[in-house]
Short mmCIF file of C-alpha atoms in Angstrom, two decimals:
data_model
loop_
_atom_site.label_atom_id
_atom_site.label_comp_id
_atom_site.label_asym_id
_atom_site.label_seq_id
_atom_site.Cartn_x
_atom_site.Cartn_y
_atom_site.Cartn_z
CA MET A 1 -42.14 -16.16 9.14
CA ALA A 2 -40.24 -19.44 9.33
CA SER A 3 -36.57 -19.31 8.41
CA PRO A 4 -35.10 -21.55 5.68
CA CYS A 5 -33.18 -23.45 8.36
CA SER A 6 -36.35 -24.22 10.33
CA ASP A 7 -38.16 -25.27 7.14
CA SER A 8 -35.29 -27.60 6.28
CA HIS A 9 -35.28 -29.06 9.78
CA SER A 10 -39.05 -29.59 9.58
CA GLU A 11 -38.72 -31.41 6.25
CA HIS A 12 -35.96 -33.64 7.63
CA THR A 13 -38.04 -34.43 10.71
CA THR A 14 -41.02 -35.36 8.52
CA ASP A 15 -38.85 -37.52 6.28
CA GLU A 16 -37.38 -39.32 9.26
CA ALA A 17 -40.85 -39.91 10.69
CA ILE A 18 -42.05 -41.36 7.38
CA LEU A 19 -38.98 -43.60 7.20
CA ALA A 20 -39.53 -44.75 10.78
CA ARG A 21 -43.11 -45.70 9.98
CA LEU A 22 -41.76 -47.74 7.09
CA GLY A 23 -39.57 -49.56 9.60
CA TYR A 24 -36.16 -47.90 9.15
CA LYS A 25 -34.15 -45.30 10.99
CA GLN A 26 -32.28 -42.44 9.35
CA GLU A 27 -28.70 -43.50 8.54
CA PHE A 28 -27.72 -41.31 5.56
CA ARG A 29 -27.37 -37.56 5.52
CA ARG A 30 -30.26 -35.93 3.65
CA ALA A 31 -27.93 -33.78 1.57
CA PHE A 32 -29.72 -34.04 -1.81
CA THR A 33 -32.10 -31.27 -2.87
CA PRO A 34 -35.02 -32.04 -5.24
CA LEU A 35 -32.98 -30.58 -8.12
CA GLU A 36 -30.04 -32.80 -7.29
CA VAL A 37 -32.12 -35.98 -7.03
CA PHE A 38 -33.53 -35.08 -10.46
CA GLY A 39 -29.89 -34.70 -11.50
CA VAL A 40 -29.17 -38.30 -10.46
CA ALA A 41 -31.90 -39.66 -12.73
CA PHE A 42 -31.09 -37.23 -15.55
CA SER A 43 -27.36 -37.95 -15.43
CA ILE A 44 -28.03 -41.71 -15.55
CA VAL A 45 -30.11 -41.09 -18.67
CA GLY A 46 -27.15 -39.07 -19.99
CA LEU A 47 -28.90 -38.30 -23.25
CA LEU A 48 -26.16 -37.66 -25.79
CA PRO A 49 -23.63 -40.26 -24.59
CA SER A 50 -26.44 -42.80 -24.15
CA ILE A 51 -27.78 -42.22 -27.65
CA ALA A 52 -24.21 -42.53 -28.92
CA SER A 53 -23.82 -45.84 -27.07
CA VAL A 54 -26.85 -47.50 -28.69
CA LEU A 55 -27.01 -45.76 -32.08
CA PHE A 56 -25.56 -48.98 -33.53
CA ASN A 57 -28.91 -50.59 -32.70
CA ALA A 58 -31.28 -48.02 -34.22
CA MET A 59 -29.42 -47.21 -37.44
CA PRO A 60 -29.47 -50.72 -39.03
CA ASN A 61 -33.04 -51.41 -37.87
CA GLY A 62 -34.92 -48.60 -39.55
CA GLY A 63 -32.41 -45.80 -39.97
CA PRO A 64 -33.74 -42.24 -39.65
CA LEU A 65 -37.40 -43.26 -39.40
CA ALA A 66 -36.68 -45.52 -36.42
CA MET A 67 -34.45 -42.91 -34.79
CA VAL A 68 -37.04 -40.12 -35.02
CA TRP A 69 -40.43 -41.79 -34.70
CA GLY A 70 -39.32 -44.82 -32.71
CA TRP A 71 -38.09 -42.41 -30.04
CA LEU A 72 -41.54 -40.82 -29.72
CA VAL A 73 -43.35 -44.18 -29.61
CA ALA A 74 -41.05 -45.54 -26.91
CA SER A 75 -41.16 -42.30 -24.88
CA ALA A 76 -44.93 -42.52 -24.49
CA PHE A 77 -44.72 -46.03 -23.03
CA ILE A 78 -41.73 -45.13 -20.86
CA MET A 79 -43.75 -42.30 -19.34
CA CYS A 80 -46.50 -44.79 -18.41
CA ILE A 81 -43.92 -46.93 -16.61
CA GLY A 82 -42.53 -43.87 -14.86
CA LEU A 83 -45.95 -42.69 -13.71
CA ALA A 84 -46.82 -46.13 -12.29
CA MET A 85 -43.53 -46.23 -10.40
CA ALA A 86 -43.82 -42.62 -9.24
CA GLU A 87 -47.05 -43.48 -7.42
CA LEU A 88 -45.33 -46.29 -5.53
CA ALA A 89 -42.32 -44.09 -4.76
CA SER A 90 -44.54 -41.36 -3.33
CA ALA A 91 -46.35 -43.87 -1.15
CA ALA A 92 -43.22 -45.49 0.30
CA PRO A 93 -39.99 -43.50 -0.22
CA THR A 94 -37.25 -45.88 0.91
CA SER A 95 -33.93 -46.93 -0.61
CA GLY A 96 -35.12 -50.53 -0.88
CA GLY A 97 -37.81 -49.29 -3.22
CA LEU A 98 -39.00 -51.99 -5.56
CA TYR A 99 -38.42 -55.09 -3.44
CA TYR A 100 -39.86 -53.29 -0.40
CA TRP A 101 -43.03 -52.40 -2.34
CA THR A 102 -43.32 -55.95 -3.67
CA HIS A 103 -43.14 -57.48 -0.22
CA SER A 104 -45.63 -55.03 1.25
CA LEU A 105 -48.20 -55.45 -1.53
CA ALA A 106 -48.00 -59.18 -2.34
CA SER A 107 -49.80 -62.08 -0.72
CA PRO A 108 -48.13 -63.51 2.42
CA ARG A 109 -47.88 -66.84 0.58
CA CYS A 110 -45.43 -65.54 -2.03
CA ARG A 111 -44.18 -62.15 -0.89
CA ASN A 112 -40.84 -63.38 0.45
CA LEU A 113 -39.91 -65.11 -2.82
CA LEU A 114 -41.16 -62.23 -5.01
CA SER A 115 -39.31 -59.67 -2.89
CA TRP A 116 -36.16 -61.82 -3.12
CA ILE A 117 -36.38 -62.04 -6.94
CA VAL A 118 -37.02 -58.31 -7.31
CA GLY A 119 -34.16 -57.46 -4.95
CA TYR A 120 -31.72 -59.55 -6.96
CA SER A 121 -33.08 -58.35 -10.32
CA ASN A 122 -32.72 -54.73 -9.30
CA THR A 123 -29.20 -55.34 -8.00
CA ILE A 124 -28.27 -57.06 -11.27
CA THR A 125 -29.74 -54.13 -13.21
CA TYR A 126 -27.29 -51.64 -11.75
CA ILE A 127 -24.29 -53.95 -12.05
CA ALA A 128 -25.16 -54.62 -15.71
CA GLY A 129 -25.90 -50.92 -16.20
CA LEU A 130 -22.53 -49.88 -14.80
CA THR A 131 -20.82 -52.50 -16.97
CA SER A 132 -22.56 -51.40 -20.17
CA VAL A 133 -22.06 -47.67 -19.52
CA ASP A 134 -18.38 -47.97 -18.66
CA TRP A 135 -17.78 -50.39 -21.54
CA ALA A 136 -19.39 -47.87 -23.89
CA CYS A 137 -17.25 -45.14 -22.31
CA ALA A 138 -14.12 -47.20 -22.95
CA ILE A 139 -15.13 -47.58 -26.62
CA GLN A 140 -15.76 -43.83 -26.80
CA ILE A 141 -12.26 -43.16 -25.47
CA THR A 142 -10.73 -45.44 -28.13
CA ALA A 143 -12.88 -43.64 -30.73
CA ALA A 144 -11.36 -40.34 -29.57
CA VAL A 145 -7.89 -41.83 -30.06
CA SER A 146 -8.94 -42.97 -33.54
CA ILE A 147 -10.17 -39.47 -34.41
CA ALA A 148 -6.92 -37.95 -33.12
CA SER A 149 -4.87 -40.39 -35.24
CA ASN A 150 -6.92 -39.72 -38.41
CA GLN A 151 -8.59 -43.13 -38.05
CA VAL A 152 -5.29 -45.05 -38.09
CA TYR A 153 -5.55 -46.42 -34.52
CA VAL A 154 -7.26 -49.83 -34.15
CA THR A 155 -8.06 -51.12 -30.67
CA THR A 156 -8.26 -54.60 -29.15
CA ASN A 157 -10.62 -56.10 -26.57
CA GLY A 158 -7.77 -56.29 -24.08
CA GLN A 159 -7.08 -52.57 -24.40
CA ILE A 160 -10.78 -51.74 -24.07
CA TYR A 161 -11.04 -53.90 -20.95
CA GLY A 162 -8.03 -52.14 -19.43
CA ILE A 163 -9.68 -48.74 -19.96
CA PHE A 164 -12.98 -50.14 -18.68
CA ALA A 165 -11.30 -51.41 -15.48
CA GLY A 166 -9.71 -48.03 -14.88
CA LEU A 167 -13.08 -46.31 -15.28
CA VAL A 168 -14.86 -48.66 -12.86
CA LEU A 169 -12.14 -48.36 -10.20
CA SER A 170 -12.08 -44.56 -10.47
CA HIS A 171 -15.85 -44.51 -10.06
CA ALA A 172 -15.54 -46.61 -6.91
CA VAL A 173 -13.13 -44.09 -5.42
CA LEU A 174 -15.37 -41.15 -6.39
CA VAL A 175 -18.59 -42.70 -5.08
CA SER A 176 -16.92 -43.56 -1.76
CA LEU A 177 -16.74 -39.82 -1.02
CA GLY A 178 -19.16 -37.99 1.25
CA THR A 179 -22.83 -37.59 0.37
CA GLN A 180 -22.65 -33.80 0.19
CA ILE A 181 -19.90 -33.91 -2.45
CA LEU A 182 -21.87 -36.44 -4.51
CA ALA A 183 -25.01 -34.31 -4.22
CA ARG A 184 -23.31 -31.11 -5.42
CA LEU A 185 -21.79 -32.96 -8.39
CA GLN A 186 -25.31 -33.59 -9.75
CA ARG A 187 -25.67 -29.88 -10.62
CA LEU A 188 -22.56 -30.08 -12.80
CA TYR A 189 -23.95 -33.24 -14.42
CA ILE A 190 -27.23 -31.51 -15.29
CA LEU A 191 -25.45 -28.49 -16.79
CA LEU A 192 -23.10 -30.54 -18.96
CA ASN A 193 -25.83 -32.87 -20.23
CA VAL A 194 -28.16 -30.02 -21.18
CA CYS A 195 -25.35 -28.10 -22.90
CA LEU A 196 -24.37 -31.16 -24.92
CA CYS A 197 -27.97 -31.62 -26.07
CA PHE A 198 -28.21 -28.04 -27.35
CA ILE A 199 -24.81 -28.21 -29.02
CA VAL A 200 -26.00 -31.13 -31.14
CA ILE A 201 -29.49 -29.74 -31.74
CA ILE A 202 -28.23 -26.28 -32.79
CA ALA A 203 -24.57 -26.51 -33.82
CA LEU A 204 -24.61 -29.81 -35.73
CA PRO A 205 -27.00 -28.60 -38.48
CA ILE A 206 -24.97 -25.37 -38.82
CA ALA A 207 -21.61 -27.14 -39.10
CA THR A 208 -22.61 -30.08 -41.33
CA PRO A 209 -21.36 -29.77 -44.95
CA SER A 210 -24.05 -29.88 -47.62
CA GLU A 211 -22.98 -33.34 -48.87
CA PHE A 212 -23.96 -34.84 -45.50
CA LYS A 213 -27.28 -32.99 -45.10
CA ASN A 214 -30.43 -34.97 -45.74
CA SER A 215 -33.78 -33.85 -47.07
CA ALA A 216 -36.85 -33.80 -44.84
CA SER A 217 -38.35 -36.74 -46.72
CA TYR A 218 -35.24 -38.84 -46.01
CA ALA A 219 -34.68 -37.71 -42.41
CA LEU A 220 -38.31 -38.18 -41.38
CA GLY A 221 -39.43 -40.99 -43.63
CA ASP A 222 -36.60 -43.23 -44.90
CA PHE A 223 -36.57 -46.77 -43.53
CA THR A 224 -33.23 -48.56 -43.87
CA ASN A 225 -33.07 -52.22 -42.87
CA LEU A 226 -29.52 -53.61 -42.78
CA ASP A 227 -29.85 -56.54 -40.38
CA GLY A 228 -32.34 -58.67 -42.32
CA TRP A 229 -35.34 -58.88 -40.03
CA PRO A 230 -38.81 -58.10 -41.50
CA SER A 231 -39.29 -54.33 -41.44
CA GLY A 232 -41.92 -54.27 -38.67
CA PHE A 233 -39.85 -56.44 -36.38
CA ALA A 234 -36.70 -54.47 -37.20
CA PHE A 235 -38.47 -51.26 -36.13
CA ILE A 236 -39.42 -52.89 -32.80
CA LEU A 237 -35.82 -54.00 -32.26
CA SER A 238 -34.67 -50.43 -32.86
CA LEU A 239 -36.59 -49.39 -29.74
CA LEU A 240 -33.74 -50.77 -27.65
CA ALA A 241 -32.07 -47.38 -28.24
CA PRO A 242 -34.67 -45.16 -26.50
CA LEU A 243 -35.52 -47.81 -23.89
CA TRP A 244 -31.88 -48.17 -22.82
CA THR A 245 -31.27 -44.42 -23.03
CA ILE A 246 -34.29 -43.33 -20.97
CA GLY A 247 -33.72 -45.99 -18.34
CA GLY A 248 -32.77 -46.16 -14.70
CA TYR A 249 -35.53 -43.78 -13.66
CA ASP A 250 -35.95 -45.84 -10.50
CA SER A 251 -32.53 -44.45 -9.55
CA SER A 252 -34.20 -41.59 -7.71
CA VAL A 253 -35.99 -44.12 -5.51
CA HIS A 254 -32.72 -45.47 -4.16
CA ILE A 255 -31.72 -41.97 -3.03
CA SER A 256 -34.98 -41.60 -1.07
CA GLU A 257 -33.22 -41.68 2.28
CA GLU A 258 -30.79 -38.94 1.23
CA VAL A 259 -33.23 -36.32 -0.12
CA SER A 260 -35.51 -33.83 1.62
CA ASN A 261 -39.28 -34.06 1.15
CA ALA A 262 -38.81 -37.47 -0.49
CA ALA A 263 -42.50 -38.33 -0.94
CA ILE A 264 -42.83 -35.44 -3.41
CA ALA A 265 -39.28 -34.98 -4.69
CA ILE A 266 -38.76 -38.60 -5.76
CA PRO A 267 -41.87 -39.08 -7.96
CA TRP A 268 -41.34 -35.72 -9.64
CA ALA A 269 -37.70 -36.59 -10.28
CA ILE A 270 -38.86 -39.79 -12.03
CA VAL A 271 -41.48 -38.08 -14.17
CA GLY A 272 -39.38 -34.96 -14.80
CA SER A 273 -36.29 -36.88 -15.94
CA ILE A 274 -38.39 -38.91 -18.39
CA ALA A 275 -40.19 -35.85 -19.79
CA VAL A 276 -37.05 -33.73 -20.23
CA SER A 277 -35.15 -36.68 -21.72
CA ALA A 278 -37.96 -37.49 -24.14
CA VAL A 279 -38.09 -33.94 -25.53
CA LEU A 280 -34.34 -33.26 -25.73
CA GLY A 281 -33.62 -36.79 -26.98
CA TRP A 282 -36.09 -36.40 -29.81
CA GLY A 283 -34.40 -33.14 -30.78
CA ILE A 284 -31.02 -34.90 -30.88
CA ASN A 285 -32.34 -37.71 -33.05
CA VAL A 286 -33.97 -35.28 -35.49
CA SER A 287 -30.70 -33.34 -35.74
CA LEU A 288 -28.72 -36.53 -36.37
CA ALA A 289 -31.20 -37.74 -38.98
CA PHE A 290 -30.82 -34.52 -40.94
CA CYS A 291 -27.02 -34.37 -40.64
CA MET A 292 -25.66 -37.93 -40.85
CA GLY A 293 -25.72 -38.41 -44.62
CA SER A 294 -27.32 -41.41 -46.31
CA ASP A 295 -24.43 -43.91 -46.24
CA LEU A 296 -25.49 -45.73 -43.10
CA GLU A 297 -23.40 -48.79 -43.87
CA GLY A 298 -20.31 -46.57 -44.15
CA ILE A 299 -21.07 -44.99 -40.78
CA MET A 300 -21.62 -48.40 -39.15
CA SER A 301 -18.39 -49.87 -40.55
CA SER A 302 -16.24 -46.76 -39.96
CA PRO A 303 -12.71 -47.40 -38.64
CA ILE A 304 -13.50 -45.01 -35.78
CA GLY A 305 -15.73 -47.79 -34.45
CA GLN A 306 -18.47 -45.48 -33.16
CA PRO A 307 -21.35 -44.28 -35.42
CA MET A 308 -21.98 -40.95 -33.68
CA ALA A 309 -18.25 -40.18 -33.51
CA GLN A 310 -18.11 -40.69 -37.29
CA ILE A 311 -21.08 -38.33 -37.78
CA PHE A 312 -19.32 -35.67 -35.69
CA TYR A 313 -16.09 -36.23 -37.65
CA ASN A 314 -17.94 -35.70 -40.94
CA SER A 315 -19.64 -32.54 -39.68
CA PHE A 316 -17.09 -30.80 -37.43
CA GLY A 317 -13.82 -32.10 -38.82
CA GLN A 318 -11.08 -33.67 -36.75
CA LYS A 319 -10.49 -30.94 -34.15
CA GLY A 320 -14.13 -29.98 -33.69
CA ALA A 321 -15.22 -33.61 -33.43
CA LEU A 322 -12.48 -34.38 -30.94
CA ALA A 323 -13.45 -31.42 -28.73
CA LEU A 324 -17.14 -32.33 -28.73
CA TRP A 325 -16.44 -36.03 -28.35
CA SER A 326 -14.31 -35.30 -25.29
CA LEU A 327 -17.36 -33.72 -23.64
CA VAL A 328 -19.43 -36.76 -24.57
CA ILE A 329 -16.87 -38.95 -22.81
CA VAL A 330 -17.01 -36.76 -19.70
CA ALA A 331 -20.82 -37.01 -19.65
CA GLN A 332 -20.63 -40.78 -20.12
CA TYR A 333 -18.18 -40.96 -17.22
CA MET A 334 -20.65 -39.03 -15.09
CA MET A 335 -23.34 -41.58 -15.98
CA GLY A 336 -21.13 -44.36 -14.65
CA SER A 337 -20.55 -42.58 -11.35
CA SER A 338 -24.28 -41.98 -10.89
CA LEU A 339 -25.07 -45.62 -11.68
CA LEU A 340 -22.58 -46.85 -9.09
CA LEU A 341 -23.90 -44.29 -6.60
CA VAL A 342 -27.46 -45.57 -6.99
CA GLY A 343 -26.54 -49.23 -7.36
CA SER A 344 -24.54 -49.18 -4.13
CA ARG A 345 -27.60 -47.81 -2.30
CA GLN A 346 -29.79 -50.59 -3.69
CA THR A 347 -27.22 -53.21 -2.67
CA PHE A 348 -26.91 -51.58 0.77
CA ALA A 349 -30.68 -51.64 1.26
CA PHE A 350 -30.90 -55.29 0.22
CA ALA A 351 -28.04 -56.19 2.57
CA ARG A 352 -29.81 -54.26 5.35
CA ASP A 353 -32.69 -56.70 4.98
CA GLY A 354 -30.39 -59.71 4.89
CA GLY A 355 -30.92 -60.52 1.20
CA LEU A 356 -27.25 -60.89 0.21
CA PRO A 357 -24.66 -63.47 1.21
CA PHE A 358 -22.49 -62.00 4.00
CA SER A 359 -25.00 -59.18 4.44
CA GLN A 360 -23.49 -58.32 7.81
CA TYR A 361 -20.31 -57.17 6.06
CA PHE A 362 -22.05 -55.16 3.36
CA TYR A 363 -24.62 -53.47 5.60
CA ARG A 364 -22.21 -50.84 6.89
CA ILE A 365 -22.03 -47.06 6.73
CA ASN A 366 -18.53 -45.58 6.83
CA ARG A 367 -18.29 -43.37 9.89
CA TYR A 368 -16.26 -40.68 8.10
CA THR A 369 -18.01 -40.35 4.72
CA ARG A 370 -21.46 -41.58 5.86
CA THR A 371 -21.62 -43.64 2.65
CA PRO A 372 -21.91 -47.44 2.13
CA VAL A 373 -18.31 -47.92 1.01
CA ASN A 374 -18.46 -51.72 1.23
CA THR A 375 -21.33 -52.03 -1.23
CA VAL A 376 -19.71 -49.45 -3.54
CA TRP A 377 -16.68 -51.71 -3.92
CA LEU A 378 -18.80 -54.86 -4.08
CA ASP A 379 -20.72 -53.52 -7.07
CA ALA A 380 -17.51 -52.30 -8.70
CA LEU A 381 -15.80 -55.69 -8.38
CA LEU A 382 -18.87 -57.51 -9.70
CA SER A 383 -18.95 -55.15 -12.69
CA LEU A 384 -15.28 -55.89 -13.40
CA SER A 385 -16.06 -59.60 -13.30
CA VAL A 386 -19.01 -59.28 -15.68
CA GLY A 387 -16.86 -57.21 -18.05
CA LEU A 388 -14.71 -60.29 -18.66
CA LEU A 389 -17.52 -61.48 -20.96
CA ALA A 390 -15.91 -59.26 -23.60
CA PHE A 391 -13.24 -61.89 -24.05
CA ALA A 392 -15.93 -64.45 -24.95
CA SER A 393 -17.45 -62.41 -27.79
CA THR A 394 -18.69 -58.94 -28.69
CA GLN A 395 -22.28 -60.16 -28.46
CA ALA A 396 -21.67 -61.46 -24.94
CA ILE A 397 -20.65 -58.04 -23.64
CA ASN A 398 -23.35 -56.34 -25.74
CA ALA A 399 -25.85 -58.50 -23.85
CA MET A 400 -25.23 -56.17 -20.90
CA PHE A 401 -27.16 -53.44 -22.74
CA THR A 402 -30.27 -55.59 -23.15
CA LEU A 403 -29.77 -57.22 -19.74
CA THR A 404 -29.97 -53.77 -18.15
CA ILE A 405 -33.44 -53.31 -19.66
CA THR A 406 -34.81 -56.84 -19.18
CA SER A 407 -33.67 -57.23 -15.57
CA SER A 408 -34.97 -53.76 -14.70
CA TYR A 409 -38.33 -54.64 -16.26
CA VAL A 410 -38.56 -57.77 -14.10
CA SER A 411 -38.09 -55.59 -11.02
CA TYR A 412 -40.51 -52.92 -12.32
CA ILE A 413 -43.29 -55.27 -13.39
CA THR A 414 -43.52 -57.17 -10.11
CA PRO A 415 -44.45 -54.36 -7.65
CA ILE A 416 -46.80 -52.74 -10.17
CA VAL A 417 -48.64 -56.05 -10.67
CA THR A 418 -48.73 -56.93 -6.97
CA ARG A 419 -50.35 -53.59 -6.21
CA PHE A 420 -53.44 -54.58 -8.22
CA ALA A 421 -53.29 -58.39 -8.21
CA PHE A 422 -53.34 -58.96 -4.45
CA LYS A 423 -55.49 -57.73 -1.62
CA ASN A 424 -53.51 -55.07 0.22
CA ASP A 425 -53.86 -51.80 2.07
CA PHE A 426 -52.31 -49.52 -0.54
CA LYS A 427 -52.86 -45.83 0.15
CA PRO A 428 -51.46 -43.33 -2.37
CA GLY A 429 -48.94 -40.72 -1.38
CA PRO A 430 -48.98 -37.03 -2.39
CA PHE A 431 -48.31 -37.99 -6.01
CA ASN A 432 -51.11 -40.15 -7.39
CA LEU A 433 -53.00 -40.65 -10.66
CA GLY A 434 -56.41 -41.28 -9.16
CA LYS A 435 -58.72 -43.21 -11.51
CA PHE A 436 -55.98 -43.39 -14.15
CA SER A 437 -53.72 -45.53 -11.95
CA PHE A 438 -55.01 -48.90 -13.20
CA PRO A 439 -55.11 -48.19 -16.96
CA VAL A 440 -51.63 -46.62 -16.83
CA ALA A 441 -50.35 -49.68 -14.95
CA VAL A 442 -51.91 -52.05 -17.50
CA ILE A 443 -50.25 -50.20 -20.39
CA ALA A 444 -46.90 -50.12 -18.58
CA VAL A 445 -46.87 -53.81 -17.67
CA SER A 446 -48.09 -54.97 -21.09
CA TRP A 447 -45.37 -52.95 -22.79
CA MET A 448 -42.61 -54.26 -20.53
CA VAL A 449 -43.65 -57.89 -20.94
CA PHE A 450 -43.79 -57.50 -24.74
CA MET A 451 -40.41 -55.75 -24.99
CA ASN A 452 -38.71 -58.21 -22.67
CA ILE A 453 -39.62 -61.01 -25.07
CA ILE A 454 -38.43 -58.98 -28.07
CA PHE A 455 -35.03 -58.26 -26.53
CA PHE A 456 -34.23 -61.95 -26.28
CA PHE A 457 -33.96 -62.14 -30.09
CA PRO A 458 -30.57 -61.90 -31.86
CA THR A 459 -29.64 -58.83 -33.91
CA THR A 460 -29.96 -60.75 -37.22
CA PRO A 461 -32.11 -63.73 -38.24
CA GLN A 462 -29.05 -65.54 -39.59
CA THR A 463 -26.92 -65.94 -36.50
CA THR A 464 -24.07 -68.07 -35.19
CA ALA A 465 -23.15 -69.23 -31.71
CA GLN A 466 -20.83 -66.24 -31.27
CA GLU A 467 -23.38 -63.74 -32.63
CA MET A 468 -26.29 -65.07 -30.59
CA ASN A 469 -28.09 -62.77 -28.16
CA TYR A 470 -27.11 -64.16 -24.77
CA THR A 471 -29.42 -61.91 -22.76
CA VAL A 472 -31.88 -64.70 -21.99
CA ALA A 473 -29.04 -66.99 -20.86
CA VAL A 474 -27.41 -64.33 -18.66
CA LEU A 475 -30.69 -63.10 -17.15
CA GLY A 476 -32.02 -66.63 -16.76
CA GLY A 477 -28.74 -67.69 -15.18
CA PHE A 478 -28.75 -64.85 -12.66
CA ILE A 479 -32.39 -65.39 -11.66
CA SER A 480 -31.93 -69.18 -11.52
CA LEU A 481 -28.96 -68.76 -9.20
CA ALA A 482 -30.98 -66.39 -7.02
CA ILE A 483 -33.88 -68.89 -6.80
CA CYS A 484 -31.50 -71.80 -6.13
CA TRP A 485 -29.89 -69.75 -3.35
CA TYR A 486 -33.36 -69.02 -1.95
CA TYR A 487 -34.37 -72.70 -1.86
CA CYS A 488 -30.94 -74.03 -0.86
CA PRO A 489 -31.32 -76.63 1.94
CA ILE A 490 -30.43 -75.34 5.41
CA TYR A 491 -28.69 -72.16 4.20
CA GLY A 492 -31.21 -70.83 1.66
CA GLY A 493 -33.24 -67.66 2.03
CA VAL A 494 -36.45 -69.67 2.41
CA HIS A 495 -35.28 -70.53 5.93
CA TRP A 496 -34.52 -67.00 7.10
CA PHE A 497 -35.42 -64.25 4.58
CA ASN A 498 -38.57 -62.43 5.69
CA GLY A 499 -38.42 -59.40 3.45
CA PRO A 500 -37.87 -55.88 4.81
CA VAL A 501 -36.78 -55.99 8.45
CA SER A 502 -37.01 -53.08 10.84
CA ASN A 503 -33.71 -51.67 12.11
CA LEU A 504 -35.16 -49.28 14.67
CA VAL A 505 -32.50 -50.12 17.26
CA SER A 506 -29.69 -47.84 18.31
CA VAL A 507 -26.38 -48.01 16.49
CA ASP A 508 -23.72 -50.21 18.02
CA LYS A 509 -21.29 -47.69 19.49
CA GLY A 510 -18.50 -50.16 20.00
CA GLN A 511 -17.20 -50.20 16.44
CA ASP A 512 -14.01 -48.36 15.63
CA ASP A 513 -14.04 -47.99 11.88
CA GLU A 514 -17.57 -48.01 10.70
CA SER A 515 -21.11 -47.79 12.01
CA THR A 516 -23.39 -50.75 11.54
CA SER A 517 -27.06 -50.73 12.40
CA GLU A 518 -28.44 -53.83 13.99
CA LYS A 519 -31.70 -55.37 12.89
CA THR A 520 -34.50 -56.04 15.32
CA GLY A 521 -34.38 -59.68 14.34
CA LYS A 522 -34.82 -61.77 11.24
CA GLY A 523 -38.35 -62.67 12.13
CA GLU A 524 -39.72 -59.14 12.47
CA ARG A 525 -41.15 -58.09 9.15
CA VAL A 526 -42.07 -54.60 8.12
CA ASP A 527 -45.58 -54.75 6.69
CA VAL A 528 -46.41 -51.06 6.81
CA LEU A 529 -46.30 -49.73 3.26
CA ILE A 530 -48.03 -46.40 3.18
CA VAL A 531 -47.82 -43.30 5.28
CA ASP A 532 -49.78 -40.13 4.97
CA ALA A 533 -47.52 -37.28 3.89
#
């Protein structure tokens, strides 16, 4: 009988062979187990803190009905997106993920440009995601101070930005640590997130005073519209809450080169994180709907400044709310660290293929930690820069929440469409949907296109320049800059970017501080997409 050690070695050898056939050599340690790679996706979802972060969007656009039933509607479509992406991940498990798939599946006439756009969109997604998560965490910390001061404390944007900067910088230090430490942390993240879910699902109804308990008819059927949009459109806008919460499921893909048995572990991490999040998240929303009282305007305008924190304050009292809210903050902090972990791997992969300015400086693995420290700090500094939007207006920084969804959908839609729109040699991996692949892909793409358009609308029909939704401007600006950089005379990517480039050349041993893998050359593309597991 084979020993566990020999089985592990066999899996690693298979993974390295698959990666080599995709054009890359093994550079990371494969320290993540399937459970831990699931933990990455599940901690990025971060159910309770995520729901807390976007409850301000669901409550005024449908109230309890939108929170309960909108969650179920959105979860079904999210699962379709996850299934479509899981097939691609099983076929080609590499950290580059989405832009790699796009290049391999698209027509030679447009694959370089499409791969470039997807690479930048996916990079933007994680920078915007880190910004929105850590900004929400900063607000949650100020809410805790408000609870502790009996709602006397009032914060300023400058104070929130200071907390936000401290969070981002601490994440950069944490994520610069060794892969094995980061992998083991995922187990703690899973445990805390699951415990928080059950505390709210079970303890909140028990602790809530009778004056804040709602009837079943109110909790499951009341539609409250505070923002002024027609009811149907308001309900659709409320879907930002579940779509932002159950997001980042491509995160597992970017850990492909650090997990054993990636062709199976990655797709199941995608699907599993969505399924578990959908069920537990629905339970949380039902519990909140029954226990939040009926004064939604009072909750939204609370001096605490955070709707869910106010609900906890009403139900648990000051000390109980503060204790539970502290755990929410810890879970939110964990989300930020996971986002930077995954985002740095995406940025590293894109730099490996020459997609970023000064790629030669960012495509480096630290020789001591075996992590891409340069791209960790690049993403952190970019997030700090984007966070300065808070000084322009609240809506400008809130655009990071919708930008996270819209930019991720651009990078999700493109490889799914190219798989079916162009002639290519796609061969499914161990995880595949068979004859259901095309209809699931059609549903997923149609949903993402529709919701991307919806999320460009402002929160209210009567809006001002400061209250406008700047998502379309920020996303359009980022993509326009990426395209301009691609077509820039002499220096643009059109002159040298050829998509994924093989790096199957030995490491340069002459470096003192860090190891850097050399590419085979800018003209040598990697066109192999699929390997048989």
